[in-house]
Coordinates of C-alpha atoms in Angstrom, one line a residue:
Chain Y
X1 CA -38.0 -16.5 2.0
X2 CA -38.1 -16.4 5.9
X3 CA -39.4 -19.3 8.0
X4 CA -42.8 -17.7 8.6
X5 CA -43.4 -17.1 4.9
X6 CA -42.5 -20.7 4.1
X7 CA -44.8 -22.0 6.8
X8 CA -47.7 -20.0 5.3
X9 CA -47.2 -21.3 1.8
X10 CA -50.2 -23.1 0.5
X11 CA -49.9 -26.8 -0.3
X12 CA -50.1 -25.9 -4.0
X13 CA -47.2 -23.4 -3.7
X14 CA -45.1 -25.7 -1.4
X15 CA -45.5 -28.7 -3.7
X16 CA -44.4 -26.7 -6.8
X17 CA -41.2 -25.8 -5.0
X18 CA -40.7 -29.3 -3.7
X19 CA -41.3 -30.8 -7.2
X20 CA -38.8 -28.5 -8.8
X21 CA -36.4 -29.3 -6.0
X22 CA -36.1 -25.6 -5.1
X23 CA -36.7 -26.6 -1.5
X24 CA -36.2 -29.9 0.3
X25 CA -38.9 -31.7 2.3
X26 CA -36.3 -31.9 5.1
X27 CA -36.0 -28.1 5.2
X28 CA -39.8 -27.7 5.0
X29 CA -40.4 -30.1 7.9
X30 CA -37.6 -28.7 10.0
X31 CA -39.1 -25.2 9.7
X32 CA -42.6 -26.4 10.5
X33 CA -41.3 -28.3 13.6
X34 CA -39.5 -25.2 14.8
X35 CA -42.7 -23.2 14.4
X36 CA -44.6 -25.9 16.4
X37 CA -42.0 -25.7 19.2
X38 CA -42.5 -21.9 19.4
X39 CA -46.3 -21.8 19.1
X40 CA -47.4 -24.9 21.0
X41 CA -47.2 -23.3 24.5
X42 CA -49.6 -20.6 23.2
X43 CA -52.0 -22.7 21.0
X44 CA -52.0 -26.3 22.3
X45 CA -52.9 -27.6 18.9
X46 CA -51.2 -31.0 19.2
X47 CA -51.7 -34.0 21.6
X48 CA -48.9 -36.1 20.2
X49 CA -45.9 -34.7 18.2
X50 CA -43.8 -37.0 16.0
X51 CA -40.7 -35.0 15.2
X52 CA -38.3 -37.9 14.8
X53 CA -40.7 -39.9 12.6
X54 CA -41.5 -36.7 10.6
X55 CA -37.8 -36.0 10.0
X56 CA -37.2 -39.6 8.9
X57 CA -40.1 -39.4 6.5
X58 CA -38.8 -36.1 5.2
X59 CA -35.4 -37.6 4.5
X60 CA -37.0 -40.5 2.6
X61 CA -39.1 -38.1 0.6
X62 CA -36.1 -36.0 -0.3
X63 CA -34.3 -39.1 -1.5
X64 CA -37.3 -40.3 -3.5
X65 CA -37.9 -37.0 -5.2
X66 CA -34.2 -36.6 -5.8
X67 CA -34.2 -39.9 -7.7
X68 CA -37.1 -38.9 -9.8
X69 CA -39.9 -40.7 -7.9
X70 CA -42.2 -37.8 -7.2
X71 CA -45.5 -39.0 -5.9
X72 CA -47.7 -36.0 -6.4
X73 CA -48.7 -32.7 -4.8
X74 CA -48.7 -33.9 -1.2
X75 CA -45.2 -35.4 -1.4
X76 CA -43.1 -33.9 1.3
X77 CA -45.9 -31.7 2.6
X78 CA -46.3 -31.5 6.4
X79 CA -49.7 -32.4 7.7
X80 CA -51.6 -33.1 10.9
X81 CA -54.3 -35.6 11.7
X82 CA -57.0 -35.0 14.3
X83 CA -56.3 -37.5 17.1
X84 CA -59.0 -39.9 16.1
X85 CA -57.6 -41.0 12.8
X86 CA -55.8 -44.2 13.6
X87 CA -52.1 -44.4 12.6
X88 CA -50.6 -47.8 13.2
X89 CA -48.2 -47.7 16.1
X90 CA -49.0 -44.1 17.2
X91 CA -51.3 -43.5 20.2
X92 CA -54.8 -42.4 19.5
X93 CA -56.4 -40.6 22.4
X94 CA -59.6 -39.3 20.7
X95 CA -59.1 -36.4 23.0
X96 CA -59.7 -38.3 26.2
X97 CA -57.2 -39.4 28.9
X98 CA -59.2 -42.7 29.0
X99 CA -57.4 -43.6 25.8
X100 CA -54.1 -42.0 26.7
X101 CA -52.3 -45.3 26.1
X102 CA -54.3 -46.7 23.2
X103 CA -52.1 -47.6 20.3
X104 CA -53.9 -48.8 17.2
X105 CA -52.5 -51.8 15.3
X106 CA -53.8 -50.6 11.9
X107 CA -54.1 -47.4 9.9
X108 CA -57.3 -45.5 9.1
X109 CA -57.8 -45.5 5.4
X110 CA -57.3 -41.7 5.3
X111 CA -53.9 -41.9 7.1
X112 CA -52.8 -44.8 4.8
X113 CA -53.8 -42.8 1.7
X114 CA -52.0 -39.7 2.9
X115 CA -48.8 -41.6 3.7
X116 CA -48.9 -43.3 0.3
X117 CA -49.2 -39.9 -1.3
X118 CA -46.0 -38.9 0.5
X119 CA -47.5 -36.5 3.0
X120 CA -45.5 -36.1 6.2
X121 CA -47.3 -36.5 9.5
X122 CA -46.1 -34.0 12.1
X123 CA -48.4 -35.2 14.8
X124 CA -51.9 -35.9 16.1
X125 CA -54.0 -32.9 16.7
X126 CA -56.0 -31.8 19.7
X127 CA -59.8 -32.0 19.7
X128 CA -62.9 -31.7 21.8
X129 CA -63.0 -34.9 23.9
X130 CA -64.4 -37.8 21.8
X131 CA -65.2 -35.1 19.2
X132 CA -68.3 -34.5 21.2
X133 CA -68.6 -30.7 21.3
X134 CA -68.2 -27.6 19.0
X135 CA -65.9 -25.4 21.1
X136 CA -62.5 -27.0 21.2
X137 CA -62.4 -27.0 25.0
X138 CA -60.7 -30.0 26.5
X139 CA -60.3 -30.6 30.2
X140 CA -58.0 -33.6 29.7
X141 CA -55.4 -32.3 27.2
X142 CA -56.0 -28.5 27.7
X143 CA -58.0 -26.1 25.7
X144 CA -57.2 -25.2 22.1
X145 CA -56.6 -21.5 21.5
X146 CA -57.6 -19.4 18.6
X147 CA -54.6 -17.9 16.8
X148 CA -56.7 -14.7 16.1
X149 CA -57.3 -14.2 19.8
X150 CA -55.7 -16.6 22.3
X151 CA -58.5 -16.0 24.8
X152 CA -61.1 -17.3 22.4
X153 CA -62.2 -20.8 21.4
X154 CA -61.0 -22.3 18.2
X155 CA -64.3 -23.9 17.6
X156 CA -64.5 -27.7 17.5
X157 CA -64.4 -30.4 17.6
X158 CA -61.4 -30.3 15.2
X159 CA -60.0 -27.3 17.0
X160 CA -56.3 -28.4 17.0
X161 CA -56.6 -29.0 13.2
X162 CA -57.8 -25.4 12.7
X163 CA -55.4 -23.7 15.1
X164 CA -52.4 -25.6 13.6
X165 CA -53.3 -24.7 10.0
X166 CA -54.2 -21.1 10.8
X167 CA -50.9 -20.6 12.6
X168 CA -48.7 -22.2 9.9
X169 CA -47.8 -25.2 12.0
X170 CA -48.8 -27.5 9.2
X171 CA -50.0 -26.9 5.7
X172 CA -53.0 -29.1 5.8
X173 CA -55.0 -31.0 8.4
X174 CA -57.7 -33.7 8.6
X175 CA -60.8 -33.3 10.7
X176 CA -64.1 -34.9 11.2
X177 CA -67.5 -33.3 11.1
X178 CA -70.6 -34.7 12.8
X179 CA -72.5 -31.5 13.4
X180 CA -70.0 -28.9 12.0
X181 CA -66.7 -30.0 13.6
X182 CA -64.7 -29.1 10.4
X183 CA -66.6 -26.1 9.3
X184 CA -67.1 -24.4 12.7
X185 CA -63.3 -24.3 13.6
X186 CA -62.6 -23.5 9.9
X187 CA -64.8 -20.5 10.1
X188 CA -63.7 -19.3 13.5
X189 CA -60.0 -19.6 12.6
X190 CA -60.3 -18.0 9.1
X191 CA -59.8 -21.1 7.1
X192 CA -61.3 -23.3 4.4
X193 CA -63.0 -26.4 5.8
X194 CA -64.6 -29.0 3.5
X195 CA -67.1 -31.7 4.7
X196 CA -67.5 -33.9 1.7
X197 CA -70.7 -35.9 0.9
X198 CA -71.4 -38.7 3.3
X199 CA -69.7 -41.8 1.9
X200 CA -67.2 -39.9 -0.2
X201 CA -64.3 -40.3 2.2
X202 CA -63.8 -43.5 4.2
X203 CA -64.5 -43.5 7.9
X204 CA -62.6 -46.7 8.4
X205 CA -60.2 -46.4 11.4
X206 CA -61.7 -43.2 12.7
X207 CA -63.2 -43.2 16.2
X208 CA -66.9 -43.1 15.9
X209 CA -69.2 -40.4 17.4
X210 CA -72.3 -41.0 15.4
X211 CA -72.2 -43.6 12.5
X212 CA -74.7 -41.9 10.3
X213 CA -73.6 -38.3 10.8
X214 CA -69.8 -38.6 10.9
X215 CA -67.8 -37.3 7.9
X216 CA -64.1 -37.1 7.4
X217 CA -62.7 -34.0 5.6
X218 CA -60.1 -31.3 5.3
X219 CA -59.0 -28.0 6.8
X220 CA -56.7 -25.9 4.7
X221 CA -55.8 -22.2 4.0
X222 CA -57.1 -22.3 0.4
X223 CA -59.8 -24.0 -1.6
X224 CA -57.2 -25.3 -4.0
X225 CA -55.5 -27.1 -1.1
X226 CA -58.8 -28.8 -0.2
X227 CA -59.2 -29.9 -3.8
X228 CA -55.7 -31.4 -3.8
X229 CA -56.4 -33.1 -0.5
X230 CA -59.6 -34.5 -1.8
X231 CA -57.8 -36.1 -4.8
X232 CA -55.9 -38.2 -2.3
X233 CA -58.5 -39.1 0.4
X234 CA -61.7 -39.5 -1.6
X235 CA -62.9 -42.9 -3.0
X236 CA -64.6 -46.2 -2.3
X237 CA -63.4 -48.3 0.6
X238 CA -65.0 -51.7 1.2
X239 CA -63.9 -51.5 4.9
X240 CA -66.4 -48.7 5.5
X241 CA -70.0 -50.0 5.2
X242 CA -71.2 -46.5 4.3
X243 CA -68.6 -45.9 1.6
X244 CA -69.9 -44.8 -1.8
X245 CA -69.2 -46.8 -4.9
X246 CA -68.9 -43.6 -7.0
X247 CA -66.4 -42.5 -9.5
X248 CA -64.0 -39.8 -8.1
X249 CA -63.3 -36.8 -10.3
X250 CA -60.1 -34.8 -10.3
X251 CA -61.2 -32.1 -8.0
X252 CA -58.7 -29.6 -9.3
X253 CA -59.8 -29.9 -12.9
X254 CA -62.8 -27.6 -12.9
X255 CA -61.6 -25.4 -10.1
X256 CA -60.9 -22.4 -12.2
X257 CA -63.9 -22.6 -14.5
X258 CA -66.2 -19.5 -14.1
X259 CA -69.4 -19.7 -12.2
X260 CA -71.6 -17.8 -14.7
X261 CA -75.0 -19.2 -14.8
X262 CA -74.8 -21.2 -11.5
X263 CA -78.0 -20.9 -9.5
X264 CA -77.2 -20.1 -5.9
X265 CA -80.1 -20.4 -3.4
X266 CA -80.1 -18.4 -0.2
X267 CA -82.7 -19.9 2.2
X268 CA -84.6 -17.1 3.9
X269 CA -84.7 -19.2 7.1
X270 CA -80.9 -18.6 7.4
X271 CA -81.5 -15.0 8.2
X272 CA -84.7 -15.5 10.2
X273 CA -82.5 -17.5 12.7
X274 CA -80.5 -15.5 15.3
X275 CA -77.4 -14.1 13.6
X276 CA -74.9 -11.4 14.5
X277 CA -75.4 -8.3 12.3
X278 CA -71.7 -8.2 11.3
X279 CA -71.9 -11.9 10.2
X280 CA -75.1 -11.3 8.2
X281 CA -73.5 -8.2 6.5
X282 CA -70.4 -10.1 5.6
X283 CA -72.3 -13.1 4.2
X284 CA -74.7 -10.9 2.2
X285 CA -71.7 -9.2 0.7
X286 CA -70.2 -12.6 -0.2
X287 CA -73.5 -13.6 -1.9
X288 CA -73.5 -10.3 -3.8
X289 CA -69.9 -11.0 -5.0
X290 CA -71.0 -14.4 -6.3
X291 CA -73.7 -12.6 -8.2
X292 CA -71.1 -10.1 -9.6
X293 CA -69.1 -13.2 -10.7
X294 CA -72.0 -14.4 -12.8
X295 CA -74.1 -16.6 -10.5
X296 CA -77.8 -16.2 -10.3
X297 CA -79.0 -15.6 -6.8
X298 CA -82.4 -16.9 -5.7
X299 CA -84.1 -16.5 -2.4
X300 CA -85.7 -19.8 -1.5
X301 CA -87.4 -21.4 1.4
X302 CA -86.3 -24.5 3.3
X303 CA -89.3 -25.1 5.6
X304 CA -87.9 -28.0 7.6
X305 CA -84.6 -26.2 8.5
X306 CA -86.0 -25.3 11.9
X307 CA -86.8 -29.0 12.8
X308 CA -83.4 -30.2 11.7
X309 CA -81.9 -29.2 15.1
X310 CA -84.2 -31.5 17.1
X311 CA -83.9 -34.3 14.6
X312 CA -80.1 -34.3 14.4
X313 CA -79.8 -33.9 18.2
X314 CA -81.9 -37.1 18.7
X315 CA -80.0 -39.1 16.1
X316 CA -76.6 -37.9 17.2
X317 CA -77.2 -38.4 20.9
X318 CA -78.7 -41.9 20.5
X319 CA -75.8 -43.1 18.3
X320 CA -73.1 -41.5 20.4
X321 CA -74.5 -43.1 23.6
X322 CA -74.9 -46.5 21.9
X323 CA -71.3 -46.4 20.7
X324 CA -69.9 -45.3 24.0
X325 CA -72.3 -47.3 26.2
X326 CA -69.5 -49.4 27.9
X327 CA -67.5 -46.2 28.6
X328 CA -70.5 -44.6 30.2
X329 CA -71.1 -47.6 32.4
X330 CA -67.6 -48.3 33.5
X331 CA -65.6 -45.1 33.2
X332 CA -68.2 -42.3 33.2
X333 CA -66.5 -40.5 36.1
X334 CA -63.3 -40.2 34.1
X335 CA -64.9 -38.5 31.2
X336 CA -64.8 -34.7 30.6
X337 CA -67.8 -33.6 32.7
X338 CA -69.7 -31.9 29.9
X339 CA -69.1 -34.8 27.5
X340 CA -70.2 -37.2 30.2
X341 CA -73.5 -35.3 30.6
X342 CA -74.1 -35.4 26.8
X343 CA -73.4 -39.1 26.6
X344 CA -75.6 -40.0 29.6
X345 CA -78.4 -37.8 28.3
X346 CA -78.6 -40.1 25.3
X347 CA -79.9 -42.9 27.6
X348 CA -83.2 -41.0 27.8
X349 CA -83.9 -41.3 24.1
X350 CA -86.3 -44.1 23.5
X351 CA -86.1 -46.5 20.5
X352 CA -89.3 -44.9 19.3
X353 CA -87.8 -41.4 19.5
X354 CA -84.8 -42.5 17.5
X355 CA -86.9 -44.2 14.8
X356 CA -89.2 -41.2 14.5
X357 CA -86.2 -39.0 14.1
X358 CA -84.9 -41.2 11.3
X359 CA -88.3 -41.0 9.6
X360 CA -88.3 -37.3 9.9
X361 CA -84.7 -37.3 8.6
X362 CA -86.0 -39.0 5.4
X363 CA -88.4 -36.1 4.9
X364 CA -85.6 -33.6 5.5
X365 CA -83.4 -35.4 3.0
X366 CA -86.2 -35.4 0.4
X367 CA -86.8 -31.7 0.9
X368 CA -83.1 -31.1 0.4
X369 CA -83.1 -33.0 -2.8
X370 CA -86.1 -31.0 -4.0
X371 CA -84.3 -27.7 -3.2
X372 CA -81.5 -28.8 -5.5
X373 CA -83.9 -29.4 -8.4
X374 CA -84.2 -25.6 -8.4
X375 CA -80.6 -24.5 -7.5
X376 CA -77.1 -25.7 -8.0
X377 CA -75.7 -24.5 -4.7
X378 CA -76.9 -23.0 -1.4
X379 CA -75.1 -20.2 0.4
X380 CA -75.2 -18.7 3.8
X381 CA -73.3 -18.2 7.1
X382 CA -71.2 -21.0 8.6
X383 CA -71.5 -19.8 12.2
X384 CA -73.8 -17.0 13.3
X385 CA -71.2 -15.3 15.5
X386 CA -67.4 -14.9 15.6
X387 CA -65.3 -16.8 18.2
X388 CA -65.9 -16.0 21.9
X389 CA -63.9 -16.4 25.1
X390 CA -63.1 -19.9 26.3
X391 CA -65.4 -20.9 29.1
X392 CA -68.5 -19.1 27.8
X393 CA -71.7 -20.9 28.4
X394 CA -74.3 -18.7 26.7
X395 CA -73.8 -16.2 23.9
X396 CA -75.7 -13.3 22.6
X397 CA -76.6 -14.0 18.9
X398 CA -78.5 -11.1 17.4
X399 CA -81.1 -10.5 20.0
X400 CA -81.2 -14.1 21.4
X401 CA -79.2 -15.6 24.3
X402 CA -78.3 -19.1 23.1
X403 CA -76.4 -22.0 24.6
X404 CA -73.0 -22.3 22.8
X405 CA -73.8 -25.7 21.1
X406 CA -77.1 -24.4 19.7
X407 CA -75.4 -21.2 18.5
X408 CA -72.4 -22.8 16.9
X409 CA -74.1 -25.6 15.1
X410 CA -77.3 -24.0 13.8
X411 CA -76.1 -23.6 10.1
X412 CA -73.8 -26.7 9.9
X413 CA -75.9 -29.5 11.3
X414 CA -78.5 -29.6 8.5
X415 CA -75.8 -30.8 6.1
X416 CA -74.7 -33.7 8.4
X417 CA -78.3 -34.7 8.6
X418 CA -78.7 -34.9 4.8
X419 CA -75.1 -35.8 4.1
X420 CA -74.7 -33.1 1.4
X421 CA -71.2 -31.6 0.8
X422 CA -70.5 -28.2 2.5
X423 CA -67.5 -25.9 2.6
X424 CA -66.6 -22.8 4.6
X425 CA -64.5 -20.0 3.3
X426 CA -63.4 -16.8 5.1
X427 CA -65.6 -13.9 4.1
X428 CA -64.6 -11.1 6.4
X429 CA -63.7 -10.1 9.9
X430 CA -65.6 -8.8 12.9
X431 CA -65.0 -5.4 14.4
X432 CA -62.8 -7.1 17.0
X433 CA -60.7 -8.7 14.2
X434 CA -62.1 -12.2 14.3
X435 CA -62.8 -14.2 11.2
X436 CA -66.2 -14.8 9.7
X437 CA -67.1 -17.9 7.5
X438 CA -69.3 -18.2 4.4
X439 CA -70.8 -21.6 3.8
X440 CA -71.5 -23.0 0.3
X441 CA -73.2 -26.4 -0.1
X442 CA -74.1 -28.6 -3.0
X443 CA -76.0 -31.7 -4.0
X444 CA -74.7 -35.1 -3.1
X445 CA -71.3 -35.9 -4.7
X446 CA -71.1 -32.5 -6.3
X447 CA -68.0 -31.4 -4.3
X448 CA -66.4 -30.2 -7.6
X449 CA -69.0 -27.5 -8.1
X450 CA -68.9 -26.5 -4.4
X451 CA -65.1 -26.2 -4.7
X452 CA -65.4 -24.3 -7.9
X453 CA -67.8 -21.6 -6.4
X454 CA -65.6 -21.4 -3.3
X455 CA -62.5 -21.0 -5.4
X456 CA -64.1 -18.3 -7.5
X457 CA -65.0 -16.4 -4.4
X458 CA -61.6 -16.9 -2.9
X459 CA -59.8 -15.7 -6.1
X460 CA -61.9 -12.5 -6.0
X461 CA -61.1 -11.7 -2.3
X462 CA -58.1 -11.5 0.0
X463 CA -59.5 -12.6 3.3
X464 CA -57.6 -15.9 3.3
X465 CA -54.3 -14.0 2.9
X466 CA -54.6 -12.3 6.3
X467 CA -52.5 -13.8 9.1
X468 CA -53.3 -14.0 12.7
X469 CA -51.4 -11.7 15.1
X470 CA -49.2 -14.4 16.7
X471 CA -45.4 -14.2 17.2
X472 CA -43.1 -14.8 14.2
Chain Q
X1 CA -92.8 -41.0 31.5
X2 CA -93.6 -38.1 29.3
X3 CA -96.3 -35.5 29.5
X4 CA -96.3 -32.9 26.7
X5 CA -92.6 -33.5 26.1
X6 CA -91.7 -33.2 29.8
X7 CA -89.7 -35.6 31.9
X8 CA -90.6 -35.8 35.6
X9 CA -88.0 -36.7 38.2
X10 CA -89.5 -40.0 39.1
X11 CA -89.4 -41.2 35.5
X12 CA -85.9 -39.9 35.1
X13 CA -84.7 -41.9 38.1
X14 CA -86.5 -45.0 36.9
X15 CA -84.9 -44.8 33.4
X16 CA -81.5 -44.1 34.9
X17 CA -81.8 -47.2 37.1
X18 CA -82.9 -49.4 34.2
X19 CA -80.0 -48.1 32.1
X20 CA -77.6 -49.1 34.9
X21 CA -76.5 -45.6 35.5
X22 CA -74.6 -45.5 38.8
X23 CA -73.8 -42.0 40.0
X24 CA -74.0 -39.8 43.0
X25 CA -77.2 -38.0 43.8
X26 CA -75.6 -34.6 43.0
X27 CA -74.5 -35.9 39.6
X28 CA -78.0 -37.3 38.8
X29 CA -79.5 -34.0 39.8
X30 CA -77.2 -32.2 37.4
X31 CA -78.0 -34.8 34.7
X32 CA -81.7 -34.3 35.3
X33 CA -81.5 -30.6 34.7
X34 CA -79.6 -31.2 31.5
X35 CA -81.9 -33.9 30.2
X36 CA -85.0 -31.9 31.1
X37 CA -84.0 -29.1 28.8
X38 CA -83.1 -31.4 25.9
X39 CA -86.1 -33.8 26.3
X40 CA -88.5 -31.8 24.1
X41 CA -86.1 -32.2 21.2
X42 CA -86.4 -35.9 21.4
X43 CA -90.1 -35.7 20.9
X44 CA -90.2 -33.3 18.0
X45 CA -90.1 -35.9 15.2
X46 CA -92.9 -37.9 16.9
X47 CA -95.1 -34.9 16.6
X48 CA -94.6 -34.6 12.8
X49 CA -96.8 -36.0 10.1
X50 CA -94.7 -39.0 9.1
X51 CA -97.4 -41.1 7.4
X52 CA -96.0 -43.4 4.8
X53 CA -92.4 -42.3 5.7
X54 CA -89.9 -45.1 6.4
X55 CA -86.9 -44.4 8.5
X56 CA -83.7 -43.4 6.9
X57 CA -81.4 -46.0 8.4
X58 CA -78.6 -45.3 5.9
X59 CA -78.3 -42.2 3.7
X60 CA -79.3 -43.4 0.2
X61 CA -76.1 -42.1 -1.4
X62 CA -73.8 -45.0 -1.7
X63 CA -74.3 -46.3 -5.3
X64 CA -74.1 -44.5 -8.7

């Protein structure tokens, strides 16, 4: 097996080899670090690399596994964390030079759990500054580049997480998602991105953007890898006030059950919104395939979908501005210019506007629950267009010229607003060779069923096996 | 401050001052253009029929 093949093994494949001691974590980490060294000048996926620490951890993992103390499927597997998950003793920039020297004195719960599971941290991944933007452009640490076309955006805000996984620099990465920041880069880079239910994965030790909309989740190359990751990171955490006291299933257990009889709703509003024809075609084919696999497809209506943009904009901007209020006041001029504008704009949302938005949010949530009385899952596009060149301000989506934020987030934001679980899986490529994403969502805490449908789709297709045209 | 979901310059300046926003005139002008476009979004919920609806401060998902 050559180095590139090894770096593109899924977590599941890699862990089987590591468990059987057919490959050493030291060799695995060394090959990934070599790939990082080759590709970083092109992709700029990382903000902080930890090669020495990673090699030390790999040696420790090798010893442990050699002496029969295998910890589980993430043991010895190289991963990356978006640079807003605190890791004790490792700087945490949140994608802004303002925090260039900030070193947390404690771990985020997610980082702690991943380390306990034996995962090996290669470094902290680049992101849209303060996670406040969906493109993956960063004026402080440099733009992230899409491995499928280096001129194009990765999507954001977890752009480094997506470009690193898509290019085989690490097997699995963590991201956060406030308006689509896992699913957008997942879709634009041809990956699987899972935003679990709000409260399922702890937010403790993760830089806040919007308390009530932030979710931590996974970016991987396969659905199975997301399930393996969920088995490690999900669960109640008393240090996160919004953490859910819910039992956590084994997310891999029902993965390969068939999907016959599942009711999949396709809101007609998804295709009344602006969407590129090649995206619509790919997504409709994906829905058709779910039908061939035994699911029952139902066209449904989600009347409040249109209002969700304004409601989530108000909630997100008010909360982000409140969280960063001191930064705006004292270091505003040091912020990325576009992020600064977004943060300052939140000052013009009145308390009444915010409360009205939270009232409307309850209606939106209730309508979502009612939808799920009639269906088990919803399906549709993740992003209405493929990736576009870095620096683009407006994009043509179908027949509409939209601002990039509006375009990129139109299908993802509703599921931050209601907190329901959502996954993106690759479902095709544009004429120019760029990936297209298919979004499947479920009812609260039903990640297992979301993963099951996504797994069934992925097993029946080969989109996830294509590799971006970057150097070996 | 608001007429039919619009924000005029004078009200914008006044809110900026109250919020303690110190910035150059050119930056405030840029911010005004940005906020002016977003402002109608902030007013959408207030225009909905929300009788008997309480705010969703925390998503009601946390307990089994």
